[in-house]
Amino acid sequence: MRTNSGRGLQPNVLGTFDTIVMAVAGSAPAYSIAATTAVLVASVGLAGPAALLYCAIPMLGIVLAFGRLGRIDVNAGASYSWVGRTVHPFLGFLSGWALVVSATIFMVAGSLPAGAMTLALFDPDLAQNTALATATGAAWFMAMLLVVAGGARLTVRAQLLMSGVELAILLFFVVAALLHTGYAAAFDWSWLGFSHFDGPAGFASGALVAAFYYWGWDVTSNLSEETRDSRRTAGLASLVGLGVVFLLFEAFTIAVNMILTSEDIRAGGANVLGALGDAIWPGVGGKLLVVAVLLSTVATLETTLIQVTRSLFAMGRDRTMPAALGTVHRRWNTPWVAVAVVGAVALAMFVASTALGSVGDVLSAAVSAIGLQIAFYYGLAGIAAVVAYRKTLLTSVRDFVLGGAWPLLGALFMLWILIEALSRLSAASIAIGIGGLVAGLVPLIHYWRQGSSYYRPARLDATRAIAAEERYANSASQHTDYADQALATDF
């Protein structure tokens, strides 16, 4: 098989609309609502809408941080590269490792609902069979693995179909929920306040779950080397994607509070959207929303595979992980070795997950564990943005707020909920979340001792990077044959 071990990801494959679709699909609105609502209600009760609202504000700071960092360093590794070049290479590697571990765990946490939802379409009782749900989910996972291996263009085409149908179904049920009669509870503005939280630790645990809801929009940064005008497009797509999923999350969480009782939510578990659909449109609504969740789950499996394989590709290219991971297939322009490795590891985890209990038990532990890792690497990225743009923060109010204060708020919030939530999480969640991060010390120390150049980085400074970009733009305008080529990631 012919391969290319150089920087061979195909540039200019994705446009602005494609990238927005990937951002929305990355956060997986239907899947996140279905898989996480029961966990969120268990953490904060009726305060679910408030947790999503107050997590969205600092999350927007992280989106701004990613957008600004992506402008000055186009790299498939995203926070792995940015944190390493601004804060410290060790923290940069652990930032990338956190994404790899959380995404790999998600292969199980995401595939199990896909399997369960598929079975529920035929027989609801089959959905409770963990072994059968795991096998069916693994089949969906393998299908998405092949799509991702086929290249970014094929990935986007599949994503447009799945996410388009999903969003159409969700919007239909948003309208239907507004017209529904016979509510279990009347809407209460206190659901958007702080009164339902059980102190700071309760708020932190809810925010940690909310972070899992939003996670995934940053796939746009991992696709930056394959995106047209990625210095602008990736950040814009993330902003639009976050706005879309925020509105959907709030609408459905409020609808769940109003239409379903706490007993209904607990009984629904990972199929809470199916219960909501049956309540709104008996007999048909549940199956329609099951289809939406299934499409959303498969779609987000695809974007998560993009994130983890592109991150591993960047690590292999930098020799902070085995160099083979940086190998790109000459025909498909995908990091096929990374795809194969992720597939093998995930399939092994599918087998292990059958011993962990029901689908709900696996999801509950995995969501909280992934939330810890998300908070870790999002927080470091926020700090990286402030450090990279430190010389420009006082040049205007806009730069101070959007480039400094808001990303820093997001970073501190993420790190705070990480620390505060530790006292409320189960031993299994802490072991998976923190243990997964600690495991990254093994490859870190090994490849640091091997002398990888990643650990001797060229410092990332926005002032110099923007000046270099302007010089490149001027040069490109004089040499139009090269105007559309990707700019090197290092200045």
Tab-separated table of C-alpha atoms in Angstrom:
chain	number	residue	atom	x	y	z
A	1	MET	CA	0.000	0.000	0.000
A	2	ARG	CA	1.441	3.335	-0.988
A	3	THR	CA	1.598	5.900	1.764
A	4	ASN	CA	2.927	9.332	2.414
A	5	SER	CA	4.551	10.059	5.755
A	6	GLY	CA	4.806	13.806	5.174
A	7	ARG	CA	2.307	16.546	5.996
A	8	GLY	CA	-0.136	14.994	3.624
A	9	LEU	CA	-3.642	15.934	4.764
A	10	GLN	CA	-5.482	17.276	1.747
A	11	PRO	CA	-6.004	21.061	1.986
A	12	ASN	CA	-9.074	23.055	0.914
A	13	VAL	CA	-11.537	20.148	1.075
A	14	LEU	CA	-14.099	21.795	3.388
A	15	GLY	CA	-15.922	25.086	2.905
A	16	THR	CA	-17.622	27.327	5.469
A	17	PHE	CA	-21.008	25.585	5.349
A	18	ASP	CA	-19.365	22.157	5.555
A	19	THR	CA	-17.432	23.240	8.617
A	20	ILE	CA	-20.527	24.642	10.350
A	21	VAL	CA	-22.279	21.318	9.771
A	22	MET	CA	-19.305	19.520	11.325
A	23	ALA	CA	-19.400	21.843	14.364
A	24	VAL	CA	-23.101	21.169	14.975
A	25	ALA	CA	-22.683	17.446	14.394
A	26	GLY	CA	-19.693	17.413	16.736
A	27	SER	CA	-21.844	18.574	19.652
A	28	ALA	CA	-24.519	16.040	18.598
A	29	PRO	CA	-27.690	17.780	19.814
A	30	ALA	CA	-30.051	14.778	19.738
A	31	TYR	CA	-27.485	12.353	21.156
A	32	SER	CA	-26.381	14.742	23.914
A	33	ILE	CA	-29.970	15.331	25.020
A	34	ALA	CA	-30.834	11.634	24.959
A	35	ALA	CA	-27.690	10.274	26.567
A	36	THR	CA	-27.075	13.023	29.113
A	37	THR	CA	-30.422	14.402	30.297
A	38	ALA	CA	-30.918	11.651	32.873
A	39	VAL	CA	-27.375	12.244	34.175
A	40	LEU	CA	-27.968	16.013	34.299
A	41	VAL	CA	-31.294	15.619	36.151
A	42	ALA	CA	-29.637	13.257	38.631
A	43	SER	CA	-26.972	15.919	39.258
A	44	VAL	CA	-29.046	19.104	39.486
A	45	GLY	CA	-32.739	18.198	39.183
A	46	LEU	CA	-34.797	20.984	37.625
A	47	ALA	CA	-31.723	23.211	37.251
A	48	GLY	CA	-30.702	21.543	33.983
A	49	PRO	CA	-31.567	24.616	31.862
A	50	ALA	CA	-29.558	26.814	34.250
A	51	ALA	CA	-26.523	24.504	34.106
A	52	LEU	CA	-26.575	24.634	30.304
A	53	LEU	CA	-26.992	28.426	30.307
A	54	TYR	CA	-24.215	29.213	32.769
A	55	CYS	CA	-21.848	26.747	31.156
A	56	ALA	CA	-22.507	28.273	27.715
A	57	ILE	CA	-21.155	31.697	28.779
A	58	PRO	CA	-17.622	30.521	29.682
A	59	MET	CA	-17.790	27.945	26.881
A	60	LEU	CA	-18.130	30.851	24.464
A	61	GLY	CA	-14.852	32.153	25.878
A	62	ILE	CA	-13.225	28.838	24.970
A	63	VAL	CA	-14.702	29.060	21.456
A	64	LEU	CA	-13.172	32.538	21.117
A	65	ALA	CA	-9.849	31.159	22.362
A	66	PHE	CA	-9.865	28.355	19.782
A	67	GLY	CA	-10.758	30.775	17.006
A	68	ARG	CA	-7.968	33.201	17.854
A	69	LEU	CA	-5.380	30.456	18.297
A	70	GLY	CA	-6.446	28.838	15.023
A	71	ARG	CA	-5.765	32.081	13.231
A	72	ILE	CA	-2.079	32.037	14.156
A	73	ASP	CA	-1.366	28.284	14.158
A	74	VAL	CA	-3.182	25.995	11.717
A	75	ASN	CA	-2.566	22.538	13.126
A	76	ALA	CA	-4.592	19.304	13.155
A	77	GLY	CA	-3.536	18.828	16.777
A	78	ALA	CA	-5.253	22.098	17.820
A	79	SER	CA	-4.849	22.544	21.611
A	80	TYR	CA	-2.043	19.979	21.623
A	81	SER	CA	0.022	22.369	19.488
A	82	TRP	CA	-1.219	25.658	20.971
A	83	VAL	CA	-0.754	24.792	24.644
A	84	GLY	CA	2.636	23.225	23.925
A	85	ARG	CA	3.882	26.374	22.170
A	86	THR	CA	2.558	28.883	24.711
A	87	VAL	CA	2.282	27.362	28.189
A	88	HIS	CA	4.536	24.265	28.270
A	89	PRO	CA	5.114	21.254	25.987
A	90	PHE	CA	4.289	18.819	28.794
A	91	LEU	CA	0.892	20.444	29.321
A	92	GLY	CA	0.447	20.631	25.557
A	93	PHE	CA	0.938	16.903	25.203
A	94	LEU	CA	-1.437	16.177	28.092
A	95	SER	CA	-3.971	18.499	26.487
A	96	GLY	CA	-3.859	16.463	23.288
A	97	TRP	CA	-3.811	13.242	25.281
A	98	ALA	CA	-6.956	14.311	27.178
A	99	LEU	CA	-8.768	14.697	23.866
A	100	VAL	CA	-7.509	11.322	22.639
A	101	VAL	CA	-8.579	9.539	25.832
A	102	SER	CA	-11.965	11.262	26.096
A	103	ALA	CA	-12.701	10.602	22.422
A	104	THR	CA	-11.696	6.952	22.745
A	105	ILE	CA	-13.921	6.501	25.801
A	106	PHE	CA	-16.682	8.141	23.823
A	107	MET	CA	-16.433	5.387	21.228
A	108	VAL	CA	-18.122	3.176	23.817
A	109	ALA	CA	-20.319	5.868	25.384
A	110	GLY	CA	-21.521	6.918	21.942
A	111	SER	CA	-21.826	3.542	20.290
A	112	LEU	CA	-23.881	1.959	23.055
A	113	PRO	CA	-26.835	4.354	22.546
A	114	ALA	CA	-26.532	3.865	18.777
A	115	GLY	CA	-26.887	0.143	19.284
A	116	ALA	CA	-29.654	0.500	21.855
A	117	MET	CA	-31.609	2.945	19.695
A	118	THR	CA	-31.342	0.689	16.657
A	119	LEU	CA	-32.704	-2.246	18.649
A	120	ALA	CA	-35.448	-0.084	20.191
A	121	LEU	CA	-36.827	0.594	16.724
A	122	PHE	CA	-37.669	-3.124	16.492
A	123	ASP	CA	-38.200	-4.195	20.109
A	124	PRO	CA	-37.789	-1.884	23.154
A	125	ASP	CA	-36.860	-4.833	25.385
A	126	LEU	CA	-33.843	-5.655	23.223
A	127	ALA	CA	-32.399	-2.198	23.925
A	128	GLN	CA	-31.748	-3.199	27.549
A	129	ASN	CA	-29.501	-6.069	26.506
A	130	THR	CA	-26.021	-4.577	26.964
A	131	ALA	CA	-24.208	-7.280	24.979
A	132	LEU	CA	-26.545	-7.009	22.001
A	133	ALA	CA	-26.546	-3.183	22.159
A	134	THR	CA	-22.745	-3.229	22.256
A	135	ALA	CA	-22.503	-5.504	19.231
A	136	THR	CA	-24.942	-3.361	17.249
A	137	GLY	CA	-23.152	-0.179	18.316
A	138	ALA	CA	-19.829	-1.696	17.288
A	139	ALA	CA	-21.262	-2.330	13.819
A	140	TRP	CA	-22.234	1.356	13.536
A	141	PHE	CA	-18.796	2.342	14.765
A	142	MET	CA	-17.074	0.228	12.121
A	143	ALA	CA	-19.245	1.781	9.424
A	144	MET	CA	-18.212	5.290	10.508
A	145	LEU	CA	-14.594	4.179	10.771
A	146	LEU	CA	-14.678	3.221	7.099
A	147	VAL	CA	-16.296	6.543	6.156
A	148	VAL	CA	-13.620	8.506	8.032
A	149	ALA	CA	-10.904	6.376	6.430
A	150	GLY	CA	-12.377	7.300	3.037
A	151	GLY	CA	-11.426	10.962	3.398
A	152	ALA	CA	-12.774	14.325	4.511
A	153	ARG	CA	-14.931	14.814	1.417
A	154	LEU	CA	-16.804	11.527	1.948
A	155	THR	CA	-17.100	12.329	5.656
A	156	VAL	CA	-18.771	15.664	4.972
A	157	ARG	CA	-21.225	14.204	2.463
A	158	ALA	CA	-22.344	11.599	4.989
A	159	GLN	CA	-22.551	14.286	7.655
A	160	LEU	CA	-24.764	16.563	5.564
A	161	LEU	CA	-27.307	13.771	5.130
A	162	MET	CA	-27.377	12.563	8.737
A	163	SER	CA	-27.307	15.969	10.441
A	164	GLY	CA	-29.825	17.463	8.012
A	165	VAL	CA	-32.463	14.854	8.820
A	166	GLU	CA	-31.657	15.029	12.550
A	167	LEU	CA	-32.079	18.803	12.763
A	168	ALA	CA	-35.336	18.698	10.772
A	169	ILE	CA	-36.816	16.202	13.245
A	170	LEU	CA	-35.611	18.178	16.277
A	171	LEU	CA	-37.043	21.464	14.987
A	172	PHE	CA	-40.379	19.760	14.339
A	173	PHE	CA	-40.536	18.559	17.953
A	174	VAL	CA	-39.533	21.957	19.340
A	175	VAL	CA	-42.657	23.367	17.696
A	176	ALA	CA	-44.738	20.359	18.766
A	177	ALA	CA	-43.605	20.776	22.399
A	178	LEU	CA	-44.776	24.401	22.362
A	179	LEU	CA	-48.227	23.279	21.162
A	180	HIS	CA	-48.434	20.329	23.562
A	181	THR	CA	-51.111	20.284	26.271
A	182	GLY	CA	-51.220	18.407	29.568
A	183	TYR	CA	-47.882	19.457	31.037
A	184	ALA	CA	-46.514	17.606	34.073
A	185	ALA	CA	-45.170	20.943	35.407
A	186	ALA	CA	-45.621	24.580	34.454
A	187	PHE	CA	-42.621	26.508	33.203
A	188	ASP	CA	-40.771	28.240	36.025
A	189	TRP	CA	-38.138	30.951	35.580
A	190	SER	CA	-36.306	29.514	38.589
A	191	TRP	CA	-35.127	26.737	36.290
A	192	LEU	CA	-32.760	29.326	34.825
A	193	GLY	CA	-31.569	30.581	38.225
A	194	PHE	CA	-29.322	29.256	40.982
A	195	SER	CA	-31.953	28.222	43.539
A	196	HIS	CA	-32.099	24.558	42.501
A	197	PHE	CA	-28.341	23.932	42.793
A	198	ASP	CA	-27.040	22.149	45.874
A	199	GLY	CA	-24.287	24.657	46.654
A	200	PRO	CA	-21.100	25.302	44.635
A	201	ALA	CA	-20.247	21.608	44.354
A	202	GLY	CA	-23.714	20.847	42.991
A	203	PHE	CA	-23.378	23.658	40.462
A	204	ALA	CA	-19.943	22.374	39.430
A	205	SER	CA	-21.210	18.834	38.890
A	206	GLY	CA	-24.039	20.159	36.729
A	207	ALA	CA	-21.666	22.359	34.748
A	208	LEU	CA	-19.361	19.379	34.209
A	209	VAL	CA	-22.221	17.429	32.644
A	210	ALA	CA	-23.176	20.521	30.613
A	211	ALA	CA	-19.615	20.687	29.272
A	212	PHE	CA	-20.148	17.199	27.866
A	213	TYR	CA	-23.296	18.445	26.095
A	214	TYR	CA	-21.334	21.137	24.250
A	215	TRP	CA	-18.167	19.133	23.618
A	216	GLY	CA	-17.377	18.443	19.978
A	217	TRP	CA	-17.641	21.843	18.254
A	218	ASP	CA	-13.828	22.007	18.296
A	219	VAL	CA	-13.668	19.355	15.570
A	220	THR	CA	-13.440	22.387	13.259
A	221	SER	CA	-9.956	23.082	14.644
A	222	ASN	CA	-8.818	19.497	14.114
A	223	LEU	CA	-9.983	19.824	10.490
A	224	SER	CA	-8.195	23.148	9.986
A	225	GLU	CA	-5.491	21.742	7.728
A	226	GLU	CA	-8.232	20.455	5.407
A	227	THR	CA	-10.400	23.601	5.409
A	228	ARG	CA	-10.418	26.525	2.977
A	229	ASP	CA	-9.459	29.818	4.620
A	230	SER	CA	-9.286	27.945	7.908
A	231	ARG	CA	-7.840	30.916	9.831
A	232	ARG	CA	-11.297	32.490	9.583
A	233	THR	CA	-13.566	29.544	8.848
A	234	ALA	CA	-12.809	27.282	11.825
A	235	GLY	CA	-13.525	29.979	14.425
A	236	LEU	CA	-16.673	31.208	12.670
A	237	ALA	CA	-18.060	27.693	12.313
A	238	SER	CA	-17.467	27.007	16.009
A	239	LEU	CA	-19.381	30.135	17.017
A	240	VAL	CA	-22.343	29.309	14.789
A	241	GLY	CA	-22.324	25.661	15.864
A	242	LEU	CA	-22.300	26.542	19.567
A	243	GLY	CA	-25.215	28.953	19.078
A	244	VAL	CA	-27.324	26.363	17.271
A	245	VAL	CA	-26.815	23.583	19.799
A	246	PHE	CA	-27.301	25.940	22.773
A	247	LEU	CA	-30.791	26.853	21.553
A	248	LEU	CA	-31.680	23.209	20.939
A	249	PHE	CA	-30.316	22.081	24.322
A	250	GLU	CA	-32.273	24.733	26.207
A	251	ALA	CA	-35.501	24.091	24.295
A	252	PHE	CA	-35.452	20.345	24.875
A	253	THR	CA	-34.272	20.488	28.489
A	254	ILE	CA	-37.116	22.867	29.338
A	255	ALA	CA	-39.527	20.608	27.426
A	256	VAL	CA	-38.340	17.592	29.434
A	257	ASN	CA	-38.882	19.506	32.700
A	258	MET	CA	-42.407	20.459	31.643
A	259	ILE	CA	-43.647	17.298	29.958
A	260	LEU	CA	-41.941	14.422	31.798
A	261	THR	CA	-41.927	13.639	35.490
A	262	SER	CA	-38.700	12.749	37.329
A	263	GLU	CA	-39.857	9.108	37.309
A	264	ASP	CA	-40.315	9.241	33.532
A	265	ILE	CA	-36.794	10.652	33.129
A	266	ARG	CA	-35.234	7.974	35.319
A	267	ALA	CA	-37.158	5.236	33.539
A	268	GLY	CA	-36.221	6.646	30.138
A	269	GLY	CA	-32.510	6.800	30.934
A	270	ALA	CA	-30.586	6.999	27.658
A	271	ASN	CA	-33.928	6.883	25.797
A	272	VAL	CA	-35.395	10.002	27.427
A	273	LEU	CA	-36.022	11.596	24.026
A	274	GLY	CA	-38.047	8.566	23.023
A	275	ALA	CA	-40.186	9.040	26.155
A	276	LEU	CA	-40.567	12.740	25.317
A	277	GLY	CA	-41.564	11.933	21.746
A	278	ASP	CA	-44.205	9.422	22.931
A	279	ALA	CA	-45.628	12.017	25.318
A	280	ILE	CA	-45.890	14.629	22.538
A	281	TRP	CA	-47.037	12.306	19.726
A	282	PRO	CA	-48.056	8.884	21.086
A	283	GLY	CA	-47.082	5.933	18.963
A	284	VAL	CA	-45.115	7.868	16.352
A	285	GLY	CA	-43.170	10.641	18.128
A	286	GLY	CA	-41.003	8.265	20.125
A	287	LYS	CA	-39.815	6.401	17.050
A	288	LEU	CA	-39.132	9.622	15.147
A	289	LEU	CA	-36.959	10.971	17.941
A	290	VAL	CA	-35.236	7.600	18.243
A	291	VAL	CA	-34.318	7.976	14.560
A	292	ALA	CA	-32.992	11.502	15.283
A	293	VAL	CA	-30.894	10.229	18.187
A	294	LEU	CA	-29.588	7.348	16.114
A	295	LEU	CA	-28.538	9.690	13.300
A	296	SER	CA	-27.016	12.136	15.793
A	297	THR	CA	-25.078	9.397	17.547
A	298	VAL	CA	-23.667	8.006	14.329
A	299	ALA	CA	-22.859	11.530	13.130
A	300	THR	CA	-20.988	12.424	16.308
A	301	LEU	CA	-19.113	9.124	16.209
A	302	GLU	CA	-17.844	10.304	12.860
A	303	THR	CA	-16.735	13.745	14.107
A	304	THR	CA	-15.145	12.233	17.210
A	305	LEU	CA	-13.184	9.839	15.024
A	306	ILE	CA	-12.011	12.873	13.047
A	307	GLN	CA	-10.834	14.560	16.246
A	308	VAL	CA	-8.963	11.629	17.702
A	309	THR	CA	-7.339	10.511	14.449
A	310	ARG	CA	-6.217	14.032	13.520
A	311	SER	CA	-4.817	14.536	17.021
A	312	LEU	CA	-2.915	11.248	16.820
A	313	PHE	CA	-1.739	12.211	13.345
A	314	ALA	CA	-0.274	15.468	14.710
A	315	MET	CA	1.390	13.579	17.556
A	316	GLY	CA	2.876	11.013	15.198
A	317	ARG	CA	4.108	13.782	12.893
A	318	ASP	CA	5.814	15.469	15.859
A	319	ARG	CA	7.260	12.163	17.114
A	320	THR	CA	5.526	12.464	20.500
A	321	MET	CA	3.743	9.202	19.690
A	322	PRO	CA	4.811	6.434	17.283
A	323	ALA	CA	5.780	8.044	13.967
A	324	ALA	CA	3.559	5.624	12.031
A	325	LEU	CA	0.518	7.516	13.327
A	326	GLY	CA	1.609	10.424	11.144
A	327	THR	CA	1.367	8.294	7.999
A	328	VAL	CA	-1.146	9.517	5.420
A	329	HIS	CA	-2.734	7.337	2.756
A	330	ARG	CA	-1.729	8.617	-0.680
A	331	ARG	CA	-5.139	8.082	-2.285
A	332	TRP	CA	-7.555	8.913	0.552
A	333	ASN	CA	-5.431	11.607	2.243
A	334	THR	CA	-6.330	10.284	5.675
A	335	PRO	CA	-4.095	9.198	8.592
A	336	TRP	CA	-4.978	5.576	7.994
A	337	VAL	CA	-2.656	4.124	10.652
A	338	ALA	CA	-4.256	6.330	13.323
A	339	VAL	CA	-7.705	5.263	12.080
A	340	ALA	CA	-6.745	1.583	12.314
A	341	VAL	CA	-5.270	1.963	15.818
A	342	VAL	CA	-8.330	3.801	17.133
A	343	GLY	CA	-10.565	1.136	15.626
A	344	ALA	CA	-8.666	-1.692	17.296
A	345	VAL	CA	-8.597	-0.009	20.712
A	346	ALA	CA	-12.282	0.917	20.572
A	347	LEU	CA	-13.338	-2.608	19.623
A	348	ALA	CA	-11.396	-3.962	22.601
A	349	MET	CA	-13.210	-1.458	24.815
A	350	PHE	CA	-16.560	-2.595	23.409
A	351	VAL	CA	-15.812	-6.099	24.613
A	352	ALA	CA	-14.768	-4.831	28.053
A	353	SER	CA	-17.867	-2.631	28.374
A	354	THR	CA	-20.194	-5.632	28.432
A	355	ALA	CA	-18.871	-6.408	31.925
A	356	LEU	CA	-19.647	-2.933	33.285
A	357	GLY	CA	-23.421	-3.324	33.653
A	358	SER	CA	-26.346	-1.724	31.886
A	359	VAL	CA	-26.175	0.882	29.150
A	360	GLY	CA	-27.193	3.521	31.680
A	361	ASP	CA	-24.396	2.581	34.108
A	362	VAL	CA	-21.753	2.755	31.397
A	363	LEU	CA	-23.042	6.109	30.145
A	364	SER	CA	-23.223	7.702	33.591
A	365	ALA	CA	-19.628	6.882	34.497
A	366	ALA	CA	-18.305	7.733	31.031
A	367	VAL	CA	-20.058	11.125	30.748
A	368	SER	CA	-18.604	12.389	34.021
A	369	ALA	CA	-15.137	11.017	33.224
A	370	ILE	CA	-15.128	12.631	29.794
A	371	GLY	CA	-16.322	15.873	31.386
A	372	LEU	CA	-13.172	15.995	33.531
A	373	GLN	CA	-10.924	15.605	30.496
A	374	ILE	CA	-12.890	18.150	28.462
A	375	ALA	CA	-12.602	20.711	31.260
A	376	PHE	CA	-8.858	20.046	31.434
A	377	TYR	CA	-7.964	20.633	27.796
A	378	TYR	CA	-10.508	23.410	27.228
A	379	GLY	CA	-9.139	25.226	30.267
A	380	LEU	CA	-5.558	24.976	29.048
A	381	ALA	CA	-6.566	26.220	25.585
A	382	GLY	CA	-8.182	29.298	27.145
A	383	ILE	CA	-4.974	30.077	29.000
A	384	ALA	CA	-2.939	29.488	25.838
A	385	ALA	CA	-4.979	32.108	23.960
A	386	VAL	CA	-4.338	34.723	26.640
A	387	VAL	CA	-0.605	33.958	26.652
A	388	ALA	CA	-0.340	34.009	22.840
A	389	TYR	CA	-2.152	37.360	22.544
A	390	ARG	CA	-0.757	38.944	25.712
A	391	LYS	CA	1.024	41.745	23.812
A	392	THR	CA	-2.169	42.837	22.042
A	393	LEU	CA	-4.663	42.738	24.922
A	394	LEU	CA	-4.351	46.418	25.831
A	395	THR	CA	-4.541	47.768	22.290
A	396	SER	CA	-8.357	48.043	22.378
A	397	VAL	CA	-11.381	47.194	24.504
A	398	ARG	CA	-12.375	44.557	21.954
A	399	ASP	CA	-9.001	42.811	22.170
A	400	PHE	CA	-9.083	42.949	25.961
A	401	VAL	CA	-12.566	41.435	26.255
A	402	LEU	CA	-12.574	38.940	23.376
A	403	GLY	CA	-8.898	38.049	23.487
A	404	GLY	CA	-8.188	38.189	27.203
A	405	ALA	CA	-11.002	38.496	29.713
A	406	TRP	CA	-13.525	36.125	28.136
A	407	PRO	CA	-11.104	33.297	27.241
A	408	LEU	CA	-9.550	33.614	30.703
A	409	LEU	CA	-12.997	33.441	32.312
A	410	GLY	CA	-13.707	30.317	30.293
A	411	ALA	CA	-10.390	28.754	31.269
A	412	LEU	CA	-10.770	29.453	34.980
A	413	PHE	CA	-14.354	28.202	34.933
A	414	MET	CA	-13.353	24.940	33.266
A	415	LEU	CA	-10.503	24.314	35.702
A	416	TRP	CA	-12.731	25.242	38.652
A	417	ILE	CA	-15.484	22.780	37.743
A	418	LEU	CA	-12.828	20.110	37.231
A	419	ILE	CA	-11.518	20.549	40.783
A	420	GLU	CA	-14.880	21.213	42.441
A	421	ALA	CA	-16.637	18.258	40.828
A	422	LEU	CA	-14.091	15.731	42.083
A	423	SER	CA	-15.795	15.675	45.473
A	424	ARG	CA	-19.129	14.693	43.907
A	425	LEU	CA	-18.141	12.101	41.314
A	426	SER	CA	-18.146	8.353	41.720
A	427	ALA	CA	-14.903	6.450	42.164
A	428	ALA	CA	-15.396	4.906	38.706
A	429	SER	CA	-15.714	8.308	37.021
A	430	ILE	CA	-12.641	9.687	38.800
A	431	ALA	CA	-10.617	6.579	38.001
A	432	ILE	CA	-11.522	6.778	34.317
A	433	GLY	CA	-11.123	10.561	34.047
A	434	ILE	CA	-7.991	11.197	36.106
A	435	GLY	CA	-6.455	7.784	35.469
A	436	GLY	CA	-6.729	8.353	31.746
A	437	LEU	CA	-4.802	11.616	32.050
A	438	VAL	CA	-2.105	10.092	34.272
A	439	ALA	CA	-1.590	7.295	31.719
A	440	GLY	CA	-0.405	9.967	29.302
A	441	LEU	CA	2.731	10.473	31.369
A	442	VAL	CA	4.136	7.223	29.966
A	443	PRO	CA	4.397	8.289	26.290
A	444	LEU	CA	5.196	11.859	27.372
A	445	ILE	CA	8.301	10.850	29.317
A	446	HIS	CA	9.365	8.267	26.744
A	447	TYR	CA	9.292	10.575	23.723
A	448	TRP	CA	10.659	13.523	25.677
A	449	ARG	CA	13.700	11.369	26.503
A	450	GLN	CA	13.879	10.374	22.822
A	451	GLY	CA	14.432	14.053	21.997
A	452	SER	CA	11.281	14.933	20.065
A	453	SER	CA	11.518	18.484	18.717
A	454	TYR	CA	7.992	19.123	20.025
A	455	TYR	CA	9.562	19.588	23.442
A	456	ARG	CA	11.741	22.413	22.075
A	457	PRO	CA	8.968	24.491	20.492
A	458	ALA	CA	9.043	27.736	18.570
A	459	ARG	CA	7.082	29.986	20.901
A	460	LEU	CA	3.662	31.016	19.625
A	461	ASP	CA	3.288	34.786	19.701
A	462	ALA	CA	0.319	36.508	18.049
A	463	THR	CA	2.200	39.698	17.191
A	464	ARG	CA	4.888	37.890	15.201
A	465	ALA	CA	2.421	35.382	13.705
A	466	ILE	CA	0.040	38.046	12.398
A	467	ALA	CA	2.948	40.015	10.941
A	468	ALA	CA	4.165	36.842	9.194
A	469	GLU	CA	0.657	36.205	7.861
A	470	GLU	CA	0.508	39.716	6.410
A	471	ARG	CA	3.883	39.248	4.719
A	472	TYR	CA	2.669	35.955	3.273
A	473	ALA	CA	-0.532	37.570	1.991
A	474	ASN	CA	1.454	40.305	0.274
A	475	SER	CA	3.779	37.747	-1.274
A	476	ALA	CA	0.875	35.533	-2.366
A	477	SER	CA	-0.817	38.436	-4.108
A	478	GLN	CA	2.295	38.789	-6.265
A	479	HIS	CA	2.423	35.054	-7.027
A	480	THR	CA	-1.157	34.024	-7.747
A	481	ASP	CA	-0.181	30.481	-8.645
A	482	TYR	CA	0.487	29.904	-4.954
A	483	ALA	CA	-2.258	32.037	-3.446
A	484	ASP	CA	-4.522	29.110	-2.598
A	485	GLN	CA	-1.887	26.924	-0.981
A	486	ALA	CA	-1.975	26.317	2.764
A	487	LEU	CA	0.325	28.421	4.898
A	488	ALA	CA	2.844	26.464	6.940
A	489	THR	CA	1.786	25.942	10.548
A	490	ASP	CA	5.002	27.350	12.027
A	491	PHE	CA	5.992	30.997	11.732
